[in-house]
XYZ file of C-alpha atoms in Angstrom:
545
model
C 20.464 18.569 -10.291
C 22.304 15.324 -10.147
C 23.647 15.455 -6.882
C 20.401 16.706 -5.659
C 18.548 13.232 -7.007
C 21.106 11.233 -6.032
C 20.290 12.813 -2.628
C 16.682 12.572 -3.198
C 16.822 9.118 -4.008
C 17.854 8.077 -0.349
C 16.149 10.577 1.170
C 12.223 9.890 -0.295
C 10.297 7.178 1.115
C 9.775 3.942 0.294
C 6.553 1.648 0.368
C 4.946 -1.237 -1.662
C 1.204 1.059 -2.410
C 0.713 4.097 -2.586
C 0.361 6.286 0.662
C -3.618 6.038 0.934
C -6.181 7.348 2.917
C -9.350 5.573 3.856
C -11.800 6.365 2.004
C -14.416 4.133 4.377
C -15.158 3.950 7.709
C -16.717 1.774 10.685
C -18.978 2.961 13.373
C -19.034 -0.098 16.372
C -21.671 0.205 18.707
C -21.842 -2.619 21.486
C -25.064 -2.771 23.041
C -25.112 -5.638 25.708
C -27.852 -8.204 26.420
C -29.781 -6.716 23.327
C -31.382 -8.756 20.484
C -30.672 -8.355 16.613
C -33.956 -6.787 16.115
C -33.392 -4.217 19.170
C -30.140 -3.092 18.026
C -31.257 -2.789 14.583
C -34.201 -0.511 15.792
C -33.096 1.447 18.774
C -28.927 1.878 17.184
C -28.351 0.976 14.007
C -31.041 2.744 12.404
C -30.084 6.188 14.721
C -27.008 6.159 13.293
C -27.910 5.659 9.857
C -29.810 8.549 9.787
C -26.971 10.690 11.496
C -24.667 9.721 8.863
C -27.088 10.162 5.804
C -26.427 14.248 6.954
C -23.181 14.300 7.056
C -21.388 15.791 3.828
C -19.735 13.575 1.333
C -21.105 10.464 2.724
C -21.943 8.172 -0.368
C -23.043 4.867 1.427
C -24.292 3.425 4.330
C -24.875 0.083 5.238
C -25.229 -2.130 8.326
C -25.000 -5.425 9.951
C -27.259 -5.885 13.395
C -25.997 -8.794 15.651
C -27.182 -9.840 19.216
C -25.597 -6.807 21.184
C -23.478 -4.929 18.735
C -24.277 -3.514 15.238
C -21.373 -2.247 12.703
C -21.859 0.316 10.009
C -19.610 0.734 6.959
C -19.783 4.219 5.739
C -17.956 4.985 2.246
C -16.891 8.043 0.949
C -17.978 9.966 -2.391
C -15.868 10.068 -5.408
C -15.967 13.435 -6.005
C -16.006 15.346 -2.429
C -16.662 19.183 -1.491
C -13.775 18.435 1.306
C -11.146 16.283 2.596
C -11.243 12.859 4.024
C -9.574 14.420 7.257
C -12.487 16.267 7.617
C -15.289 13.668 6.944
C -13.714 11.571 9.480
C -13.873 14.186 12.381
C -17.436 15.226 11.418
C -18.095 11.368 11.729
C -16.672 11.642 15.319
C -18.331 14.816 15.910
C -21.686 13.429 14.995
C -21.777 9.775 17.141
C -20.575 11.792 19.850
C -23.742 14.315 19.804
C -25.709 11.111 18.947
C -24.954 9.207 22.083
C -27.101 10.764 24.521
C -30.305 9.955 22.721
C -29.402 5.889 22.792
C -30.364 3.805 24.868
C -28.331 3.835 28.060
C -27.233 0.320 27.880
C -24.924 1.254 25.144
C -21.699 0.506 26.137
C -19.383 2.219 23.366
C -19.621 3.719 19.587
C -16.230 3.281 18.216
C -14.973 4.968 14.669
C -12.519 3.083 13.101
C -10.465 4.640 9.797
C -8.088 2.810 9.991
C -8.448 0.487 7.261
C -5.206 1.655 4.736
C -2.199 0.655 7.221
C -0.484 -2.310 5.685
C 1.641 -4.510 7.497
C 5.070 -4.021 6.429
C 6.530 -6.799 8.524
C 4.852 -9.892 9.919
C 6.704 -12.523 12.412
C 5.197 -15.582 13.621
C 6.612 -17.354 16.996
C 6.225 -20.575 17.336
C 7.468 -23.276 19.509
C 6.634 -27.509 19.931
C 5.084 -27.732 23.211
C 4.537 -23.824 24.490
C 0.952 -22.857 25.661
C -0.732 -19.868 23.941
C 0.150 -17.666 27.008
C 3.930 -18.775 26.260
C 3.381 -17.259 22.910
C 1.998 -14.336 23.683
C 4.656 -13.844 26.139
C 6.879 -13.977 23.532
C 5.523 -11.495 20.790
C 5.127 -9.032 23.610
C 9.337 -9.469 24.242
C 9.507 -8.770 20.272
C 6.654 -5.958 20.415
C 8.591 -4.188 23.210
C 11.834 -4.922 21.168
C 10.877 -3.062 17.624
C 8.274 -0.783 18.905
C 10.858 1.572 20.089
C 12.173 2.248 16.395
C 11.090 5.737 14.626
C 9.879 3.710 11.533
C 7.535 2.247 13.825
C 3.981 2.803 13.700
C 1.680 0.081 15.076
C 2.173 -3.274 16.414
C -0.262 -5.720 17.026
C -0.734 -9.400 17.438
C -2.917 -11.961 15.126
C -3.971 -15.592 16.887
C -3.370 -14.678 20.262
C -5.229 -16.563 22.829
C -7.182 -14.709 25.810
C -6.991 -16.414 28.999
C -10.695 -16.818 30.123
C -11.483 -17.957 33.707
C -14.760 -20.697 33.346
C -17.364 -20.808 36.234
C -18.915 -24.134 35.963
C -22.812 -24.148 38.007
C -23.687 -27.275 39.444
C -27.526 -27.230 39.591
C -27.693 -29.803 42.599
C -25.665 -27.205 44.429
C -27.773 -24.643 43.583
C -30.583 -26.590 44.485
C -29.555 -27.232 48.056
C -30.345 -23.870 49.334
C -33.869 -23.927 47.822
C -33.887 -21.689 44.496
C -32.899 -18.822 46.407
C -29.303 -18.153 44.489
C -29.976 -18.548 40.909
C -27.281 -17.993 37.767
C -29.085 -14.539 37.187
C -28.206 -13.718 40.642
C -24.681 -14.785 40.292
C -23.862 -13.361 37.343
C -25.268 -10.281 38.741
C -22.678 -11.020 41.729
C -19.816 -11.379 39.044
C -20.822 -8.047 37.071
C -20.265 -5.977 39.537
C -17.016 -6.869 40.337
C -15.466 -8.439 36.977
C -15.968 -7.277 33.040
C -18.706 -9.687 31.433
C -18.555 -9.539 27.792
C -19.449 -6.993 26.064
C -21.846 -8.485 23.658
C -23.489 -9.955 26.724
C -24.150 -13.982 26.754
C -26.920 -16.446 27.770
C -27.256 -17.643 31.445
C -29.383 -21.404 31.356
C -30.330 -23.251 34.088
C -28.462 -26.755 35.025
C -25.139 -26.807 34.068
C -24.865 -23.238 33.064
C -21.139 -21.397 32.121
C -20.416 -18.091 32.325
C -17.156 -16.586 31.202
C -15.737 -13.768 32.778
C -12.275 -11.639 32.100
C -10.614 -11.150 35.564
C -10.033 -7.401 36.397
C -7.849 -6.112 39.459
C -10.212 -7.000 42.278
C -10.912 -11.155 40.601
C -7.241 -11.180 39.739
C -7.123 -15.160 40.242
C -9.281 -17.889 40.575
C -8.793 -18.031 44.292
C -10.243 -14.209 44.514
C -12.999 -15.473 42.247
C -14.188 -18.280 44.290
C -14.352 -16.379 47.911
C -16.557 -14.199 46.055
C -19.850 -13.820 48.097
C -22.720 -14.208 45.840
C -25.431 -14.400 48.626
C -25.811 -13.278 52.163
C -29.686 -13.839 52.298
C -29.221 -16.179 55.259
C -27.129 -14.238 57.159
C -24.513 -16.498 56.419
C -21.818 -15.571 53.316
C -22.548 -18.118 50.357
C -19.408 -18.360 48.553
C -19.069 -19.000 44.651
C -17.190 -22.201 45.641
C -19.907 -23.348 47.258
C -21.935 -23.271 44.152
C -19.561 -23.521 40.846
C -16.605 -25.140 40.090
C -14.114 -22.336 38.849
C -10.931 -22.784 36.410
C -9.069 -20.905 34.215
C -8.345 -21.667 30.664
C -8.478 -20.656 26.604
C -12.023 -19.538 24.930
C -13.429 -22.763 23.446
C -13.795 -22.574 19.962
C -11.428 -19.865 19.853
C -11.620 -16.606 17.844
C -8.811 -17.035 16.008
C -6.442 -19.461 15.103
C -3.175 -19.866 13.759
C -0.330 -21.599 12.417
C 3.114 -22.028 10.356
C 4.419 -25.117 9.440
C 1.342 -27.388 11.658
C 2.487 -25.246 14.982
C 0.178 -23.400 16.659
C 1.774 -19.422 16.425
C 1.260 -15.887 17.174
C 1.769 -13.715 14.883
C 3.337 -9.753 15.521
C 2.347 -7.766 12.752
C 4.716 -3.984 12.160
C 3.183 -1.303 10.513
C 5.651 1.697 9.060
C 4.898 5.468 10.225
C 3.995 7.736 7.477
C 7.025 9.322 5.845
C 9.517 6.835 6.437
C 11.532 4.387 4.281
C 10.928 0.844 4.259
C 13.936 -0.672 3.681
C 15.248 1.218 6.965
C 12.537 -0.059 9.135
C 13.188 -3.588 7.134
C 17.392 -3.052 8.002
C 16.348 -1.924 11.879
C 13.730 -4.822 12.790
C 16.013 -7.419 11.255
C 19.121 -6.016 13.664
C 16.764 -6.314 16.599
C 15.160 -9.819 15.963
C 18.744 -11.034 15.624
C 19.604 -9.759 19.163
C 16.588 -10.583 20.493
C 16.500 -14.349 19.653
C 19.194 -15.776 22.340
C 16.964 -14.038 24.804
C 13.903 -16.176 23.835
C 13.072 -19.713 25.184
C 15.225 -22.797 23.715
C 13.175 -23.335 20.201
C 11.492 -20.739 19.857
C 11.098 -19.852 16.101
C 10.809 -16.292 14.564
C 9.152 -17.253 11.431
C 9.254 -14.055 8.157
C 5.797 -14.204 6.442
C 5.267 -11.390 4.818
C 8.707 -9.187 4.115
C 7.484 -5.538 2.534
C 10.945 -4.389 2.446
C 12.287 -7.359 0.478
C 9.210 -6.838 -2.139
C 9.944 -3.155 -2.633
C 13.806 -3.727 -2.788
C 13.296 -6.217 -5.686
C 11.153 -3.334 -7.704
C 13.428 -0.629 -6.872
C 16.442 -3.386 -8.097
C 14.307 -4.362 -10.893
C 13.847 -0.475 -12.030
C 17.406 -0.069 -12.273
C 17.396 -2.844 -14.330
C 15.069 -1.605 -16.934
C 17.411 1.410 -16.994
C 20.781 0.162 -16.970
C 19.438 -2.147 -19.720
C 17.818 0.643 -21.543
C 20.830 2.379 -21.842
C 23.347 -0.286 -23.187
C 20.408 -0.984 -25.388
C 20.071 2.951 -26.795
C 24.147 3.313 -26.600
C 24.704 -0.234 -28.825
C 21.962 1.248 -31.040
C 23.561 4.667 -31.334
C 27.168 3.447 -31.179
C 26.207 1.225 -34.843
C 24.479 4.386 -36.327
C 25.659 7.086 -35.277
C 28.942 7.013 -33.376
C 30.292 6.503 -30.079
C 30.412 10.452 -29.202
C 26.272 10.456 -29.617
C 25.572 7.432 -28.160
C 27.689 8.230 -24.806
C 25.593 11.240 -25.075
C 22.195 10.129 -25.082
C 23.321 7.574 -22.955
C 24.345 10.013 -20.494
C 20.840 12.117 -20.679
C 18.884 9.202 -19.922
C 20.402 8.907 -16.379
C 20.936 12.438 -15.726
C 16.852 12.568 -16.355
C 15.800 9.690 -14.142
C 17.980 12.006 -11.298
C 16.300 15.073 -12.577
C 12.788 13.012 -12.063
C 13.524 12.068 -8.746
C 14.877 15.536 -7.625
C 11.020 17.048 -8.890
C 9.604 13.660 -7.182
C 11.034 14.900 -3.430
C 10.194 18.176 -3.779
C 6.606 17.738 -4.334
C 6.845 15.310 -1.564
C 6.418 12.052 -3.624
C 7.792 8.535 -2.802
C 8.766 5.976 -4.165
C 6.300 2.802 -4.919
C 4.831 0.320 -7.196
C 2.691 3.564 -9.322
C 6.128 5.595 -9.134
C 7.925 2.837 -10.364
C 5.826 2.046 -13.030
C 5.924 5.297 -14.442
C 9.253 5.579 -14.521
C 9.700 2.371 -16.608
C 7.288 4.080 -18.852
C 8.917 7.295 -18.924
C 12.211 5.544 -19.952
C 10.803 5.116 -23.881
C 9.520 8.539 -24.005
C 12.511 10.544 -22.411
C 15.013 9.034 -24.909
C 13.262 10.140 -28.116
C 13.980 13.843 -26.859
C 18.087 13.685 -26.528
C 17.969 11.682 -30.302
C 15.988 13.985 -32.117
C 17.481 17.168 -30.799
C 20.952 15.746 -30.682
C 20.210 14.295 -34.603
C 19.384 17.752 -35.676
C 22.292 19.341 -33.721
C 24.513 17.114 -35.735
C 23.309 18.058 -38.874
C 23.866 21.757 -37.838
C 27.378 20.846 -36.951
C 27.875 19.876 -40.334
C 26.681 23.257 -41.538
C 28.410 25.549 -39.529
C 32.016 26.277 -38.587
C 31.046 27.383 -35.067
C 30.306 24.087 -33.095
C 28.358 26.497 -30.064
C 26.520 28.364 -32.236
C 25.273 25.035 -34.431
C 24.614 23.202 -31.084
C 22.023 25.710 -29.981
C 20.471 26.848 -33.139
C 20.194 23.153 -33.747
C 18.096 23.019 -30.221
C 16.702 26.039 -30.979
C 14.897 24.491 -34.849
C 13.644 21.448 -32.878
C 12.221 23.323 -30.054
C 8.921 23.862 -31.354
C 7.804 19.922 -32.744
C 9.230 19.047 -29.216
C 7.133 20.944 -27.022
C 4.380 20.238 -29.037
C 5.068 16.456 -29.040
C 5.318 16.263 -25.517
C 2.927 18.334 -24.222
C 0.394 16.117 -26.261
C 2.102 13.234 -24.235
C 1.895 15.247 -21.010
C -1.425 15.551 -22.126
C -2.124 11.812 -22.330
C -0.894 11.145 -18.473
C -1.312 13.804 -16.412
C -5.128 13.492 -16.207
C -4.146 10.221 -14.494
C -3.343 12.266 -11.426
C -6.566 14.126 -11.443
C -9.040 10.982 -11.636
C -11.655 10.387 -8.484
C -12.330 8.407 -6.017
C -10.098 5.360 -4.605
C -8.841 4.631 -7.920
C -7.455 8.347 -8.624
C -5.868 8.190 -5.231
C -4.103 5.200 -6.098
C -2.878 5.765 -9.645
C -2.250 9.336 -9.138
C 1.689 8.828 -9.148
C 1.319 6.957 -12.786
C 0.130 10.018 -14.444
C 2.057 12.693 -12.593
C 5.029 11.048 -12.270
C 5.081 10.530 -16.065
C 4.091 14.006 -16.711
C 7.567 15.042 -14.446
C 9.678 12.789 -16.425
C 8.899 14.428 -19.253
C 8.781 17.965 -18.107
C 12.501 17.337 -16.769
C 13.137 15.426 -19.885
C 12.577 18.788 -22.240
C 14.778 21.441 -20.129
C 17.641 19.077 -19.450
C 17.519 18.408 -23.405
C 17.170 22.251 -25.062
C 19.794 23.353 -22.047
C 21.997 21.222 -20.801
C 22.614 18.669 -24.182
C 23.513 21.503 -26.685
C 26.363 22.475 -24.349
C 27.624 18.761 -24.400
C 26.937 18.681 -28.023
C 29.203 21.891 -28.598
C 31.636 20.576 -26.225
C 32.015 16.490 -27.485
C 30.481 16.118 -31.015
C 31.785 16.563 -33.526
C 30.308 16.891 -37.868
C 29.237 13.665 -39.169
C 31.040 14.127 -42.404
C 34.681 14.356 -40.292
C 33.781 10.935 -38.358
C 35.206 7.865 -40.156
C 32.801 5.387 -40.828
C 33.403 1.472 -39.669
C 33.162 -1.296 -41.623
C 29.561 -2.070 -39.935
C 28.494 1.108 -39.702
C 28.727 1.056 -43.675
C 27.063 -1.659 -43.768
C 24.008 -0.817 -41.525
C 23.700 2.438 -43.531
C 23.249 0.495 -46.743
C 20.340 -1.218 -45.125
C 18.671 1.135 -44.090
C 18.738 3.211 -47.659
C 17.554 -0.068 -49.188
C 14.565 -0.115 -46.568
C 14.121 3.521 -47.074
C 13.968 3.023 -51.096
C 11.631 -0.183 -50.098
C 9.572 1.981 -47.747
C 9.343 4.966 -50.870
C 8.226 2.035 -53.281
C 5.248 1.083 -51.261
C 4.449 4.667 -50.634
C 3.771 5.184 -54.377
C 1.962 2.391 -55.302
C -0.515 2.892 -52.494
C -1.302 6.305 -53.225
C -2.006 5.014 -56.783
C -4.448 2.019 -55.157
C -5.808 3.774 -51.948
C -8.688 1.794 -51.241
C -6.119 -1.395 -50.832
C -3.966 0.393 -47.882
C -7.588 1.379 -46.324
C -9.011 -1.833 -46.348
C -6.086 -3.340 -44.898
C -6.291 -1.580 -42.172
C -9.744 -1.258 -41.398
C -9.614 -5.443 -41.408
C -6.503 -4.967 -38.939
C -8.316 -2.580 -36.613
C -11.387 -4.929 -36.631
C -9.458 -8.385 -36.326
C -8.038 -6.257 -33.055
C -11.304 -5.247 -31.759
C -12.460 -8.595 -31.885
C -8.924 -9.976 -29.817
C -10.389 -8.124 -26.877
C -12.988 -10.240 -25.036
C -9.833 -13.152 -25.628
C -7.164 -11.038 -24.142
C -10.025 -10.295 -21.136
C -10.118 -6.726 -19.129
C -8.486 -6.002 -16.089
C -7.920 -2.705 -14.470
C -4.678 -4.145 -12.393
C -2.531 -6.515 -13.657
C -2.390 -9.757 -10.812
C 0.145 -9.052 -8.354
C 3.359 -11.344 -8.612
C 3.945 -12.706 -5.130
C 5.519 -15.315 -3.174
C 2.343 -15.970 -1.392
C -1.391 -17.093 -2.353
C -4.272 -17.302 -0.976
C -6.849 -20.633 -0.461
């Protein structure tokens, strides 16, 4: 079982959150040149009917704009299937909805996609490079990493589209008497480029239209020999009306930057499955070999490191244990020897293994929920190797035959520890079976806990009375130490103490009652102080304004 954790350890994966699924959706539908009010009545309110059918669907809401509408469906807590399935019968149903809107609808996206989270984000930045410079380079680092297995997605954030600007001059227009207008231009321009989607305004005088070039319009030069009138019978050109040029949107969509440079930022989402301090290890090895490739000050800038963040819990979970057990072995060694506390020592470990052995099997990994449980487990897990190993040693003392003592004294405790931790299996494991978002999230916390536990009580009735037999020995035949003398003699003296009080609060009763109803109370009232919260606040590097 060791080697088989030890194994499992490596082998499970390894993430910051839990491995979630979306439990909410978006449906996109662009419909160009249309008004709020039209989308809202001719799309948005189509669709919200569809979805208001489908299945499991707990809310709908939407947000009309001029030429696209987006709806936010959201899951129900308790659901009759899976969230594969709600998805696809969310595709299923926009696609037999489309031929009953309007045919200017351009597209009706579904987008689940909301749970990936960016394991690794870069940003590249350089004094003096143009946006397309940038982009240039997070495509070199996109091609770079995206070849890994740990790979899932990459994408860009603050990129800037090149947008080619056709300036109208209205005394141009003029000069061939109101017979080319900007509705017949852009007209010109949409059937050989890609307007936006969302469609635009076209004004009279000094009118713009933007326009994103496509193979035909692959330059400005193509652009301007465009013919957008022949009326005449002679070719009117677009340079003989506009004034063409290529550029950045202005305002731009988005905008970013590290350290007052203007950057682009490539943003690495891990595949399913995998661990993240491989993909962290991998990316890292191609950066490196990527940067004397890139332009003379070009900087690769880490601003948000997932592997880093799940190292330090893993590191700090070790932590907890290795301190757990000096702490439980210094304990035991002053009590009860150095034989029982190597041995309880050694079950703690030999558990955590165990745990992570059950973990990989049921095809768990390893994150923050995971983690935490295992901290917890660590105080419940060691109370099972003292008591039976106490009671084994009292055996020992009463029998001749050291195998025989170690598993009758297992075999006495075996009842009270079932029952004690199936009440605290009891406690945790309907963590794992909660609802909604917040189930899926928490779910390691209870079962996790729950496994510890479980592994906890067959490693300690099977495998500890055999290392009992095997390395303990009576506690009348162990010399006692100077300190250990001592620490005994405390503890009958707090024993005798604990005996006194005992008495004389069965004689008073009502004192020992009142005391602690005015504890429970002066509690209760500590609450709205201490404030609720159903996560603690993340500890991070990195805040938000």
């Amino acid at each position: 079982m060791a080697a088989v954790g030890v194994f499992a350890l490596g082998a499970m994966s390894r993430r910051e959150d839990p491995d979630l699924k979306a439990r909410f959706a978006q449906i996109i539908a662009v419909y160009p040149g249309a008004s709020a009010e039209q989308v809202e009545r001719l799309v948005a309110e189509p669709i919200e009917r569809t979805l208001r059918e489908v299945d499991d669907v707990k809310d709908v809401t939407s947000t009309s704009r001029p030429g696209v509408v987006v709806v936010e469906v959201g899951a129900a807590d308790r659901m009759s299937g899976s969230l594969d399935k709600l998805m696809d019968d969310l595709r299923e149903r926009m696609t037999d909805l489309r031929p009953s809107l309007p045919p200017g609808v351009a597209n009706i996206a579904v987008n689940d996609r909301f749970t990936d989270t960016a394991a690794l984000i870069y940003a590249i930045s350089r004094t003096g490079a143009t946006p397309k410079e940038l982009e240039i380079s997070a495509k070199l680092l996109r091609d770079t990493v995206k070849t890994l297995p740990e790979v899932a997605e990459v994408t860009f954030r603050g990129v800037q589209p090149e947008t080619v600007t056709v300036a109208l001059s209205s005394a141009r227009l003029a000069s061939f008497g109101g017979s080319i207008t900007p509705d017949t231009i852009a007209s010109a321009i949409g059937a050989r480029a890609i307007l936006p989607l969302t469609g635009g305004s076209v004004t009279s005088g000094e009118a713009r239209l933007s326009v994103s070039p496509t193979r035909e319009l692959a330059s400005e030069a193509d652009l301007s020999r465009l013919v957008v009138s022949s009326d005449s019978g002679t070719p009117v050109y677009l340079q003989d009306v506009a004034t063409i040029s290529r550029g950045y949107a202005d305002p731009p969509a988005q905008l970013m930057k590290v350290n007052s440079e203007s950057a682009v930022a490539v943003v690495i989402s891990m595949r399913r499955g995998k661990n993240i301090a491989d993909l962290g290890q991998k990316v890292t090895e191609k950066v490196e070999a990527l940067k004397p490739t890139l332009p003379a000050g070009t900087q690769l800038t880490v601003i948000n490191d997932l592997p880093l963040s799940v190292a330090r819990r893993v590191s700090g979970f070790f932590t907890e244990l290795g301190l757990a057990i000096g702490i439980i072995a210094a304990v035991m060694l002053l009590f009860m020897g150095w034989r029982s506390a190597l041995l309880v020592g050694a079950m703690l470990p030999l558990t955590m293994l165990g745990t992570f052995a059950a973990m990989w099997l049921m095809g768990r990994d390893i994150q923050q929920m995971s983690i935490a449980a295992l901290i917890i487990a660590l105080a419940l897990v060691v109370d099972n190797a003292i008591v039976i190993l106490d009671n084994i040693e009292e055996g020992l003392s009463r029998h001749t035959d050291r195998l025989q003592a170690a598993l009758k004294g297992a075999e006495e405790i075996r009842g009270p520890l079932l029952t004690a931790n199936l009440v605290a299996i009891s406690s945790f494991l309907p963590l794992a079976f909660l609802p909604g978002g917040v189930g899926d999230f928490i779910r390691d916390l209870g079962l996790v806990t729950a496994l510890s536990l479980i592994v906890s009580v067959v490693l300690n009735l099977t495998v500890l009375p055999l290392l009992c037999a095997a390395f303990l020995r009576p506690r009348d035949s162990v010399r006692r130490t100077v300190s250990q003398k001592g620490l005994e003699s405390v503890v009958d003296s707090l024993r005798e103490g604990k005996a006194t009080l005992a008495q004389l609060a069965f004689k008073r009763p009502g004192v020992p009652v009142a005391l602690a109803g005015l504890a429970l109370l002066g509690s209760l009232s500590l609450i709205p102080k201490l404030g609720v919260q159903f996560f603690p606040l993340a500890e991070r590097d990195q805040f938000v304004i």
